[in-house]
C-alpha cells in the first residue's frame, strides 16, 4: 500500500477524499495541505486524515509519503509538481499537466531524470463508459474509424462557480479546463494524434460574475474562450472539436465516432458511465449497449490508484505522463495553429495502454 499526500483541498477534493478513503483499497491518504488551513482541517476531521501540514514543502519532507496528489489550480500545477518531484516524490496531478507545453515538457524531463512516476487526470476514460466504447471499437462493431466530432459548449462558469476568475486567466479557458476530458477520450478510442489545425478567440473581453460571493465583480478575460479545430490521427481518421464558454445553448454535445459501419454515440467524457448507442448504417437501427466494465459512478482517484499499482508492479500507468503530455501538446497546438495560421505537427509519442480488467475486485487494480 502506498501513502498519499494531498496538496490543495478545493472544490474537486471532496470526491478524491471520499474515494481514496472509502473505495480504493491499495492507497492510503496520510496528509493534506492547503493555503487555507481550515479546509485541510475540515478534511482531516471528516475523513480521518492523520496529518495536516501548513506548507507543501513540509508535506514533501514527510518520508512516509510516496505520491503527492496535486489538486491545486491549473496555473499552480507546474510549481507544485516540480517541487514535489525535486523532493523525490511521485506525482499525480489534476488536469492539465501544465499551463503551457513548455511546463509539461520540463516536468516530464524532471520525472525521467529522477526516475519518478508522473501521471494525471483525467481518469474518466478508465470508467465503464469509455472502456465499453473502446471494446466496441476494438472488436470492429463500428468498422474502420473514419472520423469523430466532439463538443463542449456552455456559457461559462461565472454564473455558478464560487470563484470563477481563474477560468479566464493563464492556464484557464475551455480547452485547458474541459478539453482534457474530450481529447483524452479521443486518443484512447482512436489513438495518437499527428497534427492539429485550430482557430481561437476571446469573444467577450470582460465577464461579470453573478454567483456568490463575488457577484458583481468584472473579470478581464485573458484566455481564449472559443477554441475550435481539427485533429488528424495517425490512423488517418479526422476529428473536429469545439470547446467554448461563449454559447448560451446548443444541441451539440459529447463525442460521436464515425465508423464505416455506423455511428457510435459516446457518453459524456467528464463522467465515468453514461448511455452508449450505435446507429447501424446498414440496417438503420439504433442499439443501446450495456456497460461492460466497472466504475460507472464518479470514481475520481481511479487513475491515482492505477498509478500506485503500476509503481508496485513496474508497468506503465494508464494515465501516465505519456498521455498527459500528448494531450497537453494537442491542446496547446490549437492556440499555436491559430496564432501562426498553419497546421501544427504533434511531436510527442503516445500509445494506448491496456484496457481495464473487468474481472478485478472493485477498488483494486490489476
PDB file of N, CA and C in Angstrom, residues 3-62:
ATOM      1  N   UNK A   3       1.363   5.474   0.299  1.00  0.00           N
ATOM      2  CA  UNK A   3       0.802   6.596   1.046  1.00  0.00           C
ATOM      3  C   UNK A   3       0.710   7.843   0.177  1.00  0.00           C
ATOM      4  N   UNK A   4      -0.405   8.558   0.326  1.00  0.00           N
ATOM      5  CA  UNK A   4      -0.692   9.726  -0.491  1.00  0.00           C
ATOM      6  C   UNK A   4      -0.681  10.986   0.376  1.00  0.00           C
ATOM      7  N   UNK A   5      -0.081  12.062  -0.146  1.00  0.00           N
ATOM      8  CA  UNK A   5      -0.149  13.383   0.463  1.00  0.00           C
ATOM      9  C   UNK A   5      -0.853  14.324  -0.496  1.00  0.00           C
ATOM     10  N   UNK A   6      -1.956  14.933  -0.073  1.00  0.00           N
ATOM     11  CA  UNK A   6      -2.771  15.781  -0.936  1.00  0.00           C
ATOM     12  C   UNK A   6      -2.418  17.252  -0.750  1.00  0.00           C
ATOM     13  N   UNK A   7      -2.114  17.931  -1.855  1.00  0.00           N
ATOM     14  CA  UNK A   7      -1.870  19.374  -1.834  1.00  0.00           C
ATOM     15  C   UNK A   7      -3.012  20.057  -2.574  1.00  0.00           C
ATOM     16  N   UNK A   8      -3.774  20.860  -1.849  1.00  0.00           N
ATOM     17  CA  UNK A   8      -4.937  21.525  -2.429  1.00  0.00           C
ATOM     18  C   UNK A   8      -6.211  20.841  -2.004  1.00  0.00           C
ATOM     19  N   UNK A   9      -7.048  21.539  -1.226  1.00  0.00           N
ATOM     20  CA  UNK A   9      -8.296  20.955  -0.728  1.00  0.00           C
ATOM     21  C   UNK A   9      -9.457  21.847  -1.172  1.00  0.00           C
ATOM     22  N   UNK A  10      -9.541  22.056  -2.487  1.00  0.00           N
ATOM     23  CA  UNK A  10     -10.588  22.897  -3.052  1.00  0.00           C
ATOM     24  C   UNK A  10     -11.803  22.115  -3.478  1.00  0.00           C
ATOM     25  N   UNK A  11     -12.523  22.633  -4.487  1.00  0.00           N
ATOM     26  CA  UNK A  11     -13.814  22.062  -4.877  1.00  0.00           C
ATOM     27  C   UNK A  11     -13.723  20.601  -5.318  1.00  0.00           C
ATOM     28  N   UNK A  12     -12.687  20.252  -6.066  1.00  0.00           N
ATOM     29  CA  UNK A  12     -12.580  18.892  -6.605  1.00  0.00           C
ATOM     30  C   UNK A  12     -12.132  17.879  -5.553  1.00  0.00           C
ATOM     31  N   UNK A  13     -11.618  18.357  -4.421  1.00  0.00           N
ATOM     32  CA  UNK A  13     -11.002  17.462  -3.438  1.00  0.00           C
ATOM     33  C   UNK A  13     -11.997  16.518  -2.773  1.00  0.00           C
ATOM     34  N   UNK A  14     -13.257  16.947  -2.670  1.00  0.00           N
ATOM     35  CA  UNK A  14     -14.233  16.146  -1.927  1.00  0.00           C
ATOM     36  C   UNK A  14     -14.380  14.737  -2.454  1.00  0.00           C
ATOM     37  N   UNK A  15     -14.488  14.591  -3.776  1.00  0.00           N
ATOM     38  CA  UNK A  15     -14.667  13.259  -4.350  1.00  0.00           C
ATOM     39  C   UNK A  15     -13.383  12.446  -4.236  1.00  0.00           C
ATOM     40  N   UNK A  16     -12.235  13.102  -4.326  1.00  0.00           N
ATOM     41  CA  UNK A  16     -10.968  12.391  -4.122  1.00  0.00           C
ATOM     42  C   UNK A  16     -10.874  11.888  -2.685  1.00  0.00           C
ATOM     43  N   UNK A  17     -11.194  12.733  -1.728  1.00  0.00           N
ATOM     44  CA  UNK A  17     -11.139  12.335  -0.324  1.00  0.00           C
ATOM     45  C   UNK A  17     -12.053  11.136  -0.069  1.00  0.00           C
ATOM     46  N   UNK A  18     -13.250  11.214  -0.596  1.00  0.00           N
ATOM     47  CA  UNK A  18     -14.214  10.126  -0.400  1.00  0.00           C
ATOM     48  C   UNK A  18     -13.713   8.822  -1.019  1.00  0.00           C
ATOM     49  N   UNK A  19     -13.265   8.885  -2.274  1.00  0.00           N
ATOM     50  CA  UNK A  19     -12.884   7.656  -2.971  1.00  0.00           C
ATOM     51  C   UNK A  19     -11.583   7.056  -2.446  1.00  0.00           C
ATOM     52  N   UNK A  20     -10.628   7.901  -2.086  1.00  0.00           N
ATOM     53  CA  UNK A  20      -9.369   7.373  -1.551  1.00  0.00           C
ATOM     54  C   UNK A  20      -9.607   6.678  -0.221  1.00  0.00           C
ATOM     55  N   UNK A  21     -10.461   7.263   0.601  1.00  0.00           N
ATOM     56  CA  UNK A  21     -10.662   6.701   1.944  1.00  0.00           C
ATOM     57  C   UNK A  21     -11.709   5.586   1.987  1.00  0.00           C
ATOM     58  N   UNK A  22     -12.596   5.525   0.968  1.00  0.00           N
ATOM     59  CA  UNK A  22     -13.684   4.550   1.027  1.00  0.00           C
ATOM     60  C   UNK A  22     -13.641   3.483  -0.066  1.00  0.00           C
ATOM     61  N   UNK A  23     -13.042   3.797  -1.224  1.00  0.00           N
ATOM     62  CA  UNK A  23     -13.153   2.884  -2.368  1.00  0.00           C
ATOM     63  C   UNK A  23     -11.857   2.152  -2.684  1.00  0.00           C
ATOM     64  N   UNK A  24     -10.776   2.883  -2.837  1.00  0.00           N
ATOM     65  CA  UNK A  24      -9.546   2.284  -3.341  1.00  0.00           C
ATOM     66  C   UNK A  24      -8.704   1.717  -2.197  1.00  0.00           C
ATOM     67  N   UNK A  25      -8.549   0.396  -2.241  1.00  0.00           N
ATOM     68  CA  UNK A  25      -8.007  -0.344  -1.104  1.00  0.00           C
ATOM     69  C   UNK A  25      -6.475  -0.364  -1.043  1.00  0.00           C
ATOM     70  N   UNK A  26      -5.814   0.078  -2.122  1.00  0.00           N
ATOM     71  CA  UNK A  26      -4.355  -0.078  -2.192  1.00  0.00           C
ATOM     72  C   UNK A  26      -3.603   1.233  -2.048  1.00  0.00           C
ATOM     73  N   UNK A  27      -4.299   2.297  -1.663  1.00  0.00           N
ATOM     74  CA  UNK A  27      -3.662   3.567  -1.362  1.00  0.00           C
ATOM     75  C   UNK A  27      -4.233   4.107  -0.049  1.00  0.00           C
ATOM     76  N   UNK A  28      -3.435   4.941   0.620  1.00  0.00           N
ATOM     77  CA  UNK A  28      -3.866   5.494   1.909  1.00  0.00           C
ATOM     78  C   UNK A  28      -3.511   6.974   1.951  1.00  0.00           C
ATOM     79  N   UNK A  29      -4.498   7.798   2.257  1.00  0.00           N
ATOM     80  CA  UNK A  29      -4.269   9.231   2.405  1.00  0.00           C
ATOM     81  C   UNK A  29      -3.752   9.500   3.820  1.00  0.00           C
ATOM     82  N   UNK A  30      -2.528  10.020   3.919  1.00  0.00           N
ATOM     83  CA  UNK A  30      -1.923  10.230   5.237  1.00  0.00           C
ATOM     84  C   UNK A  30      -1.746  11.699   5.592  1.00  0.00           C
ATOM     85  N   UNK A  31      -1.848  12.605   4.582  1.00  0.00           N
ATOM     86  CA  UNK A  31      -1.614  14.021   4.880  1.00  0.00           C
ATOM     87  C   UNK A  31      -2.319  14.915   3.881  1.00  0.00           C
ATOM     88  N   UNK A  32      -2.735  16.095   4.344  1.00  0.00           N
ATOM     89  CA  UNK A  32      -3.352  17.102   3.482  1.00  0.00           C
ATOM     90  C   UNK A  32      -2.725  18.456   3.769  1.00  0.00           C
ATOM     91  N   UNK A  33      -2.804  19.347   2.774  1.00  0.00           N
ATOM     92  CA  UNK A  33      -2.241  20.678   2.916  1.00  0.00           C
ATOM     93  C   UNK A  33      -3.016  21.633   2.025  1.00  0.00           C
ATOM     94  N   UNK A  34      -3.314  22.825   2.531  1.00  0.00           N
ATOM     95  CA  UNK A  34      -3.971  23.846   1.729  1.00  0.00           C
ATOM     96  C   UNK A  34      -3.575  25.216   2.273  1.00  0.00           C
ATOM     97  N   UNK A  35      -3.520  26.214   1.373  1.00  0.00           N
ATOM     98  CA  UNK A  35      -3.185  27.569   1.809  1.00  0.00           C
ATOM     99  C   UNK A  35      -4.212  28.095   2.798  1.00  0.00           C
ATOM    100  N   UNK A  36      -5.459  27.643   2.650  1.00  0.00           N
ATOM    101  CA  UNK A  36      -6.497  27.960   3.632  1.00  0.00           C
ATOM    102  C   UNK A  36      -6.567  26.767   4.593  1.00  0.00           C
ATOM    103  N   UNK A  37      -5.910  26.889   5.730  1.00  0.00           N
ATOM    104  CA  UNK A  37      -5.731  25.740   6.610  1.00  0.00           C
ATOM    105  C   UNK A  37      -7.047  25.137   7.080  1.00  0.00           C
ATOM    106  N   UNK A  38      -8.079  25.970   7.184  1.00  0.00           N
ATOM    107  CA  UNK A  38      -9.381  25.474   7.635  1.00  0.00           C
ATOM    108  C   UNK A  38      -9.887  24.348   6.737  1.00  0.00           C
ATOM    109  N   UNK A  39      -9.635  24.469   5.431  1.00  0.00           N
ATOM    110  CA  UNK A  39     -10.051  23.417   4.504  1.00  0.00           C
ATOM    111  C   UNK A  39      -9.369  22.100   4.831  1.00  0.00           C
ATOM    112  N   UNK A  40      -8.071  22.178   5.094  1.00  0.00           N
ATOM    113  CA  UNK A  40      -7.319  20.965   5.417  1.00  0.00           C
ATOM    114  C   UNK A  40      -7.802  20.358   6.729  1.00  0.00           C
ATOM    115  N   UNK A  41      -8.077  21.203   7.702  1.00  0.00           N
ATOM    116  CA  UNK A  41      -8.546  20.716   9.000  1.00  0.00           C
ATOM    117  C   UNK A  41      -9.929  20.072   8.880  1.00  0.00           C
ATOM    118  N   UNK A  42     -10.769  20.647   8.042  1.00  0.00           N
ATOM    119  CA  UNK A  42     -12.101  20.057   7.827  1.00  0.00           C
ATOM    120  C   UNK A  42     -11.990  18.689   7.170  1.00  0.00           C
ATOM    121  N   UNK A  43     -11.075  18.570   6.200  1.00  0.00           N
ATOM    122  CA  UNK A  43     -10.853  17.280   5.538  1.00  0.00           C
ATOM    123  C   UNK A  43     -10.313  16.256   6.522  1.00  0.00           C
ATOM    124  N   UNK A  44      -9.397  16.697   7.370  1.00  0.00           N
ATOM    125  CA  UNK A  44      -8.831  15.807   8.380  1.00  0.00           C
ATOM    126  C   UNK A  44      -9.916  15.268   9.314  1.00  0.00           C
ATOM    127  N   UNK A  45     -10.792  16.151   9.742  1.00  0.00           N
ATOM    128  CA  UNK A  45     -11.844  15.763  10.671  1.00  0.00           C
ATOM    129  C   UNK A  45     -12.850  14.828  10.017  1.00  0.00           C
ATOM    130  N   UNK A  46     -13.267  15.137   8.781  1.00  0.00           N
ATOM    131  CA  UNK A  46     -14.316  14.361   8.121  1.00  0.00           C
ATOM    132  C   UNK A  46     -13.829  12.995   7.662  1.00  0.00           C
ATOM    133  N   UNK A  47     -12.557  12.917   7.214  1.00  0.00           N
ATOM    134  CA  UNK A  47     -12.070  11.680   6.610  1.00  0.00           C
ATOM    135  C   UNK A  47     -10.979  10.985   7.420  1.00  0.00           C
ATOM    136  N   UNK A  48     -10.705  11.496   8.602  1.00  0.00           N
ATOM    137  CA  UNK A  48      -9.754  10.823   9.482  1.00  0.00           C
ATOM    138  C   UNK A  48      -8.329  10.833   8.968  1.00  0.00           C
ATOM    139  N   UNK A  49      -7.929  11.930   8.319  1.00  0.00           N
ATOM    140  CA  UNK A  49      -6.562  12.034   7.805  1.00  0.00           C
ATOM    141  C   UNK A  49      -5.600  12.279   8.965  1.00  0.00           C
ATOM    142  N   UNK A  50      -4.488  11.583   8.947  1.00  0.00           N
ATOM    143  CA  UNK A  50      -3.556  11.614  10.080  1.00  0.00           C
ATOM    144  C   UNK A  50      -2.888  12.970  10.273  1.00  0.00           C
ATOM    145  N   UNK A  51      -2.427  13.596   9.186  1.00  0.00           N
ATOM    146  CA  UNK A  51      -1.581  14.786   9.322  1.00  0.00           C
ATOM    147  C   UNK A  51      -2.104  15.951   8.483  1.00  0.00           C
ATOM    148  N   UNK A  52      -1.921  17.156   9.029  1.00  0.00           N
ATOM    149  CA  UNK A  52      -2.176  18.397   8.297  1.00  0.00           C
ATOM    150  C   UNK A  52      -0.896  19.216   8.314  1.00  0.00           C
ATOM    151  N   UNK A  53      -0.466  19.664   7.130  1.00  0.00           N
ATOM    152  CA  UNK A  53       0.755  20.474   7.032  1.00  0.00           C
ATOM    153  C   UNK A  53       0.407  21.901   6.639  1.00  0.00           C
ATOM    154  N   UNK A  54       1.212  22.853   7.155  1.00  0.00           N
ATOM    155  CA  UNK A  54       0.988  24.264   6.857  1.00  0.00           C
ATOM    156  C   UNK A  54       1.461  24.628   5.448  1.00  0.00           C
ATOM    157  N   UNK A  55       2.513  23.964   4.975  1.00  0.00           N
ATOM    158  CA  UNK A  55       3.038  24.262   3.642  1.00  0.00           C
ATOM    159  C   UNK A  55       3.263  22.967   2.868  1.00  0.00           C
ATOM    160  N   UNK A  56       3.296  23.096   1.562  1.00  0.00           N
ATOM    161  CA  UNK A  56       3.539  21.911   0.737  1.00  0.00           C
ATOM    162  C   UNK A  56       4.948  21.382   0.946  1.00  0.00           C
ATOM    163  N   UNK A  57       5.865  22.262   1.272  1.00  0.00           N
ATOM    164  CA  UNK A  57       7.253  21.840   1.479  1.00  0.00           C
ATOM    165  C   UNK A  57       7.382  20.933   2.704  1.00  0.00           C
ATOM    166  N   UNK A  58       6.598  21.217   3.737  1.00  0.00           N
ATOM    167  CA  UNK A  58       6.577  20.342   4.906  1.00  0.00           C
ATOM    168  C   UNK A  58       6.006  18.971   4.532  1.00  0.00           C
ATOM    169  N   UNK A  59       4.981  18.983   3.692  1.00  0.00           N
ATOM    170  CA  UNK A  59       4.395  17.718   3.245  1.00  0.00           C
ATOM    171  C   UNK A  59       5.400  16.938   2.401  1.00  0.00           C
ATOM    172  N   UNK A  60       6.122  17.622   1.514  1.00  0.00           N
ATOM    173  CA  UNK A  60       7.109  16.954   0.667  1.00  0.00           C
ATOM    174  C   UNK A  60       8.215  16.326   1.491  1.00  0.00           C
ATOM    175  N   UNK A  61       8.503  16.904   2.659  1.00  0.00           N
ATOM    176  CA  UNK A  61       9.593  16.410   3.503  1.00  0.00           C
ATOM    177  C   UNK A  61       9.198  15.181   4.315  1.00  0.00           C
ATOM    178  N   UNK A  62       7.929  14.831   4.305  1.00  0.00           N
ATOM    179  CA  UNK A  62       7.437  13.669   5.044  1.00  0.00           C
ATOM    180  C   UNK A  62       7.885  12.394   4.312  1.00  0.00           C
TER     181      UNK A  62
END
